[in-house]
Amino acid sequence: MMREILFRGKRVDNGKWTEGYFFKSWDKVFLLWGMTGDCPNMEEVVPETVGQFTGLCDKNGKKIFEGDIVESPHGTQGVVEWQNAECAFLVNIGDDWQTMDDCPYEVVGNIYDNEEE
C-alpha cells in the first residue's frame, strides 16, 4: 500500500485550513482536492503555513501534520518537524527529539495558530 502524500495550509482568502495535494505555479501555492469535470478544485494557500501529513494520526484519530504541536500523556509538548538527518518526522521537545511512535501523542495546536507556544 502506498502512503498518502497530503498537505495542509491556510487559505489566502479566508485563513481557514484546507488539505490537498501540493501545487506551485510561479510564486503562488495551491492545494488541490479534486476535479469538477476538467477543472481542478484548488485553493490558494499561504506558503509559510504548508505542512506535510506525517502519515500518522494522534491518539484520537486526528491527522498529524508538520508544524503541529503535540502533547505526550506525561504533559510534555513538542513541535512536529521534518529532520533531514533522520529522514523522518520527529517531535522537537526543546533539547530532545523523539519519534512519534514512542508514545500516543495528541495534537493540541499548531505553530501558526498558537504562535506563543
mmCIF file with all atom_site columns, C-alpha atoms in Angstrom:
data_model
loop_
_atom_site.group_PDB
_atom_site.id
_atom_site.type_symbol
_atom_site.label_atom_id
_atom_site.label_alt_id
_atom_site.label_comp_id
_atom_site.label_asym_id
_atom_site.label_entity_id
_atom_site.label_seq_id
_atom_site.pdbx_PDB_ins_code
_atom_site.Cartn_x
_atom_site.Cartn_y
_atom_site.Cartn_z
_atom_site.occupancy
_atom_site.B_iso_or_equiv
_atom_site.pdbx_formal_charge
_atom_site.auth_seq_id
_atom_site.auth_comp_id
_atom_site.auth_asym_id
_atom_site.auth_atom_id
_atom_site.pdbx_PDB_model_num
ATOM 1   C CA . MET A 1 1   ? 0.000   0.000  0.000   1.00 0.00 ? 1   MET A CA 1
ATOM 2   C CA . MET A 1 2   ? 1.258   3.463  -0.875  1.00 0.00 ? 2   MET A CA 1
ATOM 3   C CA . ARG A 1 3   ? 1.425   6.113  1.802   1.00 0.00 ? 3   ARG A CA 1
ATOM 4   C CA . GLU A 1 4   ? -0.759  9.173  1.442   1.00 0.00 ? 4   GLU A CA 1
ATOM 5   C CA . ILE A 1 5   ? 1.127   12.301 0.331   1.00 0.00 ? 5   ILE A CA 1
ATOM 6   C CA . LEU A 1 6   ? -1.087  15.092 1.619   1.00 0.00 ? 6   LEU A CA 1
ATOM 7   C CA . PHE A 1 7   ? -0.528  18.695 2.673   1.00 0.00 ? 7   PHE A CA 1
ATOM 8   C CA . ARG A 1 8   ? -2.338  21.233 4.831   1.00 0.00 ? 8   ARG A CA 1
ATOM 9   C CA . GLY A 1 9   ? -2.241  25.026 4.565   1.00 0.00 ? 9   GLY A CA 1
ATOM 10  C CA . LYS A 1 10  ? -4.168  28.174 5.450   1.00 0.00 ? 10  LYS A CA 1
ATOM 11  C CA . ARG A 1 11  ? -6.276  29.588 2.641   1.00 0.00 ? 11  ARG A CA 1
ATOM 12  C CA . VAL A 1 12  ? -5.310  33.044 1.374   1.00 0.00 ? 12  VAL A CA 1
ATOM 13  C CA . ASP A 1 13  ? -8.924  34.201 1.008   1.00 0.00 ? 13  ASP A CA 1
ATOM 14  C CA . ASN A 1 14  ? -10.270 33.375 4.474   1.00 0.00 ? 14  ASN A CA 1
ATOM 15  C CA . GLY A 1 15  ? -7.485  31.954 6.681   1.00 0.00 ? 15  GLY A CA 1
ATOM 16  C CA . LYS A 1 16  ? -9.214  28.583 7.102   1.00 0.00 ? 16  LYS A CA 1
ATOM 17  C CA . TRP A 1 17  ? -7.274  25.337 6.941   1.00 0.00 ? 17  TRP A CA 1
ATOM 18  C CA . THR A 1 18  ? -7.561  23.152 3.858   1.00 0.00 ? 18  THR A CA 1
ATOM 19  C CA . GLU A 1 19  ? -5.973  19.856 2.837   1.00 0.00 ? 19  GLU A CA 1
ATOM 20  C CA . GLY A 1 20  ? -4.938  18.612 -0.558  1.00 0.00 ? 20  GLY A CA 1
ATOM 21  C CA . TYR A 1 21  ? -2.149  17.890 -2.974  1.00 0.00 ? 21  TYR A CA 1
ATOM 22  C CA . PHE A 1 22  ? 0.649   20.444 -3.274  1.00 0.00 ? 22  PHE A CA 1
ATOM 23  C CA . PHE A 1 23  ? 0.846   22.525 -6.455  1.00 0.00 ? 23  PHE A CA 1
ATOM 24  C CA . LYS A 1 24  ? 3.011   25.588 -7.082  1.00 0.00 ? 24  LYS A CA 1
ATOM 25  C CA . SER A 1 25  ? 2.627   27.937 -10.015 1.00 0.00 ? 25  SER A CA 1
ATOM 26  C CA . TRP A 1 26  ? 5.194   30.726 -10.226 1.00 0.00 ? 26  TRP A CA 1
ATOM 27  C CA . ASP A 1 27  ? 5.034   32.426 -6.824  1.00 0.00 ? 27  ASP A CA 1
ATOM 28  C CA . LYS A 1 28  ? 1.642   31.044 -5.734  1.00 0.00 ? 28  LYS A CA 1
ATOM 29  C CA . VAL A 1 29  ? 0.978   27.830 -3.812  1.00 0.00 ? 29  VAL A CA 1
ATOM 30  C CA . PHE A 1 30  ? -2.237  25.839 -4.136  1.00 0.00 ? 30  PHE A CA 1
ATOM 31  C CA . LEU A 1 31  ? -3.692  22.719 -2.568  1.00 0.00 ? 31  LEU A CA 1
ATOM 32  C CA . LEU A 1 32  ? -5.762  20.634 -4.981  1.00 0.00 ? 32  LEU A CA 1
ATOM 33  C CA . TRP A 1 33  ? -8.531  18.439 -3.609  1.00 0.00 ? 33  TRP A CA 1
ATOM 34  C CA . GLY A 1 34  ? -10.420 17.089 -6.603  1.00 0.00 ? 34  GLY A CA 1
ATOM 35  C CA . MET A 1 35  ? -11.820 17.762 -10.033 1.00 0.00 ? 35  MET A CA 1
ATOM 36  C CA . THR A 1 36  ? -15.096 19.135 -11.410 1.00 0.00 ? 36  THR A CA 1
ATOM 37  C CA . GLY A 1 37  ? -15.192 17.929 -14.989 1.00 0.00 ? 37  GLY A CA 1
ATOM 38  C CA . ASP A 1 38  ? -11.875 19.031 -16.455 1.00 0.00 ? 38  ASP A CA 1
ATOM 39  C CA . CYS A 1 39  ? -11.279 21.785 -13.885 1.00 0.00 ? 39  CYS A CA 1
ATOM 40  C CA . PRO A 1 40  ? -9.209  21.185 -10.742 1.00 0.00 ? 40  PRO A CA 1
ATOM 41  C CA . ASN A 1 41  ? -10.700 22.166 -7.388  1.00 0.00 ? 41  ASN A CA 1
ATOM 42  C CA . MET A 1 42  ? -7.967  24.075 -5.617  1.00 0.00 ? 42  MET A CA 1
ATOM 43  C CA . GLU A 1 43  ? -7.416  26.769 -3.035  1.00 0.00 ? 43  GLU A CA 1
ATOM 44  C CA . GLU A 1 44  ? -4.530  29.214 -2.870  1.00 0.00 ? 44  GLU A CA 1
ATOM 45  C CA . VAL A 1 45  ? -2.741  28.898 0.463   1.00 0.00 ? 45  VAL A CA 1
ATOM 46  C CA . VAL A 1 46  ? -0.184  30.918 2.421   1.00 0.00 ? 46  VAL A CA 1
ATOM 47  C CA . PRO A 1 47  ? 3.124   29.178 1.534   1.00 0.00 ? 47  PRO A CA 1
ATOM 48  C CA . GLU A 1 48  ? 4.611   29.537 5.035   1.00 0.00 ? 48  GLU A CA 1
ATOM 49  C CA . THR A 1 49  ? 1.712   27.562 6.555   1.00 0.00 ? 49  THR A CA 1
ATOM 50  C CA . VAL A 1 50  ? 2.036   24.496 4.318   1.00 0.00 ? 50  VAL A CA 1
ATOM 51  C CA . GLY A 1 51  ? 2.941   21.315 6.182   1.00 0.00 ? 51  GLY A CA 1
ATOM 52  C CA . GLN A 1 52  ? 3.070   17.712 5.059   1.00 0.00 ? 52  GLN A CA 1
ATOM 53  C CA . PHE A 1 53  ? 0.960   14.931 6.563   1.00 0.00 ? 53  PHE A CA 1
ATOM 54  C CA . THR A 1 54  ? 3.242   12.633 8.563   1.00 0.00 ? 54  THR A CA 1
ATOM 55  C CA . GLY A 1 55  ? 1.238   9.522  7.700   1.00 0.00 ? 55  GLY A CA 1
ATOM 56  C CA . LEU A 1 56  ? 0.324   9.151  11.374  1.00 0.00 ? 56  LEU A CA 1
ATOM 57  C CA . CYS A 1 57  ? -2.742  10.018 13.434  1.00 0.00 ? 57  CYS A CA 1
ATOM 58  C CA . ASP A 1 58  ? -2.838  11.024 17.080  1.00 0.00 ? 58  ASP A CA 1
ATOM 59  C CA . LYS A 1 59  ? -4.498  9.008  19.846  1.00 0.00 ? 59  LYS A CA 1
ATOM 60  C CA . ASN A 1 60  ? -7.892  10.489 18.830  1.00 0.00 ? 60  ASN A CA 1
ATOM 61  C CA . GLY A 1 61  ? -7.520  9.655  15.130  1.00 0.00 ? 61  GLY A CA 1
ATOM 62  C CA . LYS A 1 62  ? -6.627  13.235 14.068  1.00 0.00 ? 62  LYS A CA 1
ATOM 63  C CA . LYS A 1 63  ? -4.058  13.508 11.266  1.00 0.00 ? 63  LYS A CA 1
ATOM 64  C CA . ILE A 1 64  ? -0.650  14.776 12.417  1.00 0.00 ? 64  ILE A CA 1
ATOM 65  C CA . PHE A 1 65  ? 0.951   17.385 10.136  1.00 0.00 ? 65  PHE A CA 1
ATOM 66  C CA . GLU A 1 66  ? 4.335   19.058 10.096  1.00 0.00 ? 66  GLU A CA 1
ATOM 67  C CA . GLY A 1 67  ? 4.051   22.152 12.326  1.00 0.00 ? 67  GLY A CA 1
ATOM 68  C CA . ASP A 1 68  ? 1.555   20.571 14.744  1.00 0.00 ? 68  ASP A CA 1
ATOM 69  C CA . ILE A 1 69  ? 2.075   20.931 18.483  1.00 0.00 ? 69  ILE A CA 1
ATOM 70  C CA . VAL A 1 70  ? 1.643   17.537 20.125  1.00 0.00 ? 70  VAL A CA 1
ATOM 71  C CA . GLU A 1 71  ? 1.437   16.509 23.755  1.00 0.00 ? 71  GLU A CA 1
ATOM 72  C CA . SER A 1 72  ? 2.510   13.239 25.339  1.00 0.00 ? 72  SER A CA 1
ATOM 73  C CA . PRO A 1 73  ? 0.468   11.514 28.066  1.00 0.00 ? 73  PRO A CA 1
ATOM 74  C CA . HIS A 1 74  ? 3.017   12.965 30.543  1.00 0.00 ? 74  HIS A CA 1
ATOM 75  C CA . GLY A 1 75  ? 2.169   16.538 29.522  1.00 0.00 ? 75  GLY A CA 1
ATOM 76  C CA . THR A 1 76  ? 5.350   17.154 27.519  1.00 0.00 ? 76  THR A CA 1
ATOM 77  C CA . GLN A 1 77  ? 4.734   19.241 24.400  1.00 0.00 ? 77  GLN A CA 1
ATOM 78  C CA . GLY A 1 78  ? 6.747   19.491 21.206  1.00 0.00 ? 78  GLY A CA 1
ATOM 79  C CA . VAL A 1 79  ? 6.538   20.538 17.568  1.00 0.00 ? 79  VAL A CA 1
ATOM 80  C CA . VAL A 1 80  ? 6.427   18.057 14.697  1.00 0.00 ? 80  VAL A CA 1
ATOM 81  C CA . GLU A 1 81  ? 9.292   18.795 12.289  1.00 0.00 ? 81  GLU A CA 1
ATOM 82  C CA . TRP A 1 82  ? 10.989  17.054 9.370   1.00 0.00 ? 82  TRP A CA 1
ATOM 83  C CA . GLN A 1 83  ? 14.598  16.074 10.103  1.00 0.00 ? 83  GLN A CA 1
ATOM 84  C CA . ASN A 1 84  ? 16.753  15.505 7.019   1.00 0.00 ? 84  ASN A CA 1
ATOM 85  C CA . ALA A 1 85  ? 19.474  13.722 9.007   1.00 0.00 ? 85  ALA A CA 1
ATOM 86  C CA . GLU A 1 86  ? 16.970  11.118 10.203  1.00 0.00 ? 86  GLU A CA 1
ATOM 87  C CA . CYS A 1 87  ? 14.791  11.154 7.073   1.00 0.00 ? 87  CYS A CA 1
ATOM 88  C CA . ALA A 1 88  ? 11.764  11.281 9.357   1.00 0.00 ? 88  ALA A CA 1
ATOM 89  C CA . PHE A 1 89  ? 9.207   13.480 11.068  1.00 0.00 ? 89  PHE A CA 1
ATOM 90  C CA . LEU A 1 90  ? 10.228  13.881 14.714  1.00 0.00 ? 90  LEU A CA 1
ATOM 91  C CA . VAL A 1 91  ? 8.898   15.764 17.737  1.00 0.00 ? 91  VAL A CA 1
ATOM 92  C CA . ASN A 1 92  ? 11.147  18.648 18.790  1.00 0.00 ? 92  ASN A CA 1
ATOM 93  C CA . ILE A 1 93  ? 10.976  18.881 22.594  1.00 0.00 ? 93  ILE A CA 1
ATOM 94  C CA . GLY A 1 94  ? 13.499  21.597 23.340  1.00 0.00 ? 94  GLY A CA 1
ATOM 95  C CA . ASP A 1 95  ? 16.890  19.864 23.543  1.00 0.00 ? 95  ASP A CA 1
ATOM 96  C CA . ASP A 1 96  ? 15.437  16.447 22.741  1.00 0.00 ? 96  ASP A CA 1
ATOM 97  C CA . TRP A 1 97  ? 13.973  14.778 19.646  1.00 0.00 ? 97  TRP A CA 1
ATOM 98  C CA . GLN A 1 98  ? 11.516  11.906 19.843  1.00 0.00 ? 98  GLN A CA 1
ATOM 99  C CA . THR A 1 99  ? 10.000  9.636  17.240  1.00 0.00 ? 99  THR A CA 1
ATOM 100 C CA . MET A 1 100 ? 6.243   9.787  17.066  1.00 0.00 ? 100 MET A CA 1
ATOM 101 C CA . ASP A 1 101 ? 5.846   6.082  17.670  1.00 0.00 ? 101 ASP A CA 1
ATOM 102 C CA . ASP A 1 102 ? 7.421   6.438  21.146  1.00 0.00 ? 102 ASP A CA 1
ATOM 103 C CA . CYS A 1 103 ? 4.086   7.256  22.784  1.00 0.00 ? 103 CYS A CA 1
ATOM 104 C CA . PRO A 1 104 ? 0.470   8.118  21.924  1.00 0.00 ? 104 PRO A CA 1
ATOM 105 C CA . TYR A 1 105 ? 0.667   11.848 21.216  1.00 0.00 ? 105 TYR A CA 1
ATOM 106 C CA . GLU A 1 106 ? -2.324  14.170 20.985  1.00 0.00 ? 106 GLU A CA 1
ATOM 107 C CA . VAL A 1 107 ? -2.471  17.189 18.640  1.00 0.00 ? 107 VAL A CA 1
ATOM 108 C CA . VAL A 1 108 ? -3.109  20.254 20.818  1.00 0.00 ? 108 VAL A CA 1
ATOM 109 C CA . GLY A 1 109 ? -2.461  23.028 18.281  1.00 0.00 ? 109 GLY A CA 1
ATOM 110 C CA . ASN A 1 110 ? -0.023  24.160 15.632  1.00 0.00 ? 110 ASN A CA 1
ATOM 111 C CA . ILE A 1 111 ? 2.720   26.759 15.334  1.00 0.00 ? 111 ILE A CA 1
ATOM 112 C CA . TYR A 1 112 ? 0.610   29.004 13.075  1.00 0.00 ? 112 TYR A CA 1
ATOM 113 C CA . ASP A 1 113 ? -2.473  29.320 15.271  1.00 0.00 ? 113 ASP A CA 1
ATOM 114 C CA . ASN A 1 114 ? -0.535  29.072 18.565  1.00 0.00 ? 114 ASN A CA 1
ATOM 115 C CA . GLU A 1 115 ? 2.432   31.373 17.917  1.00 0.00 ? 115 GLU A CA 1
ATOM 116 C CA . GLU A 1 116 ? 3.036   31.916 21.632  1.00 0.00 ? 116 GLU A CA 1
ATOM 117 C CA . GLU A 1 117 ? 3.875   28.196 22.085  1.00 0.00 ? 117 GLU A CA 1
#
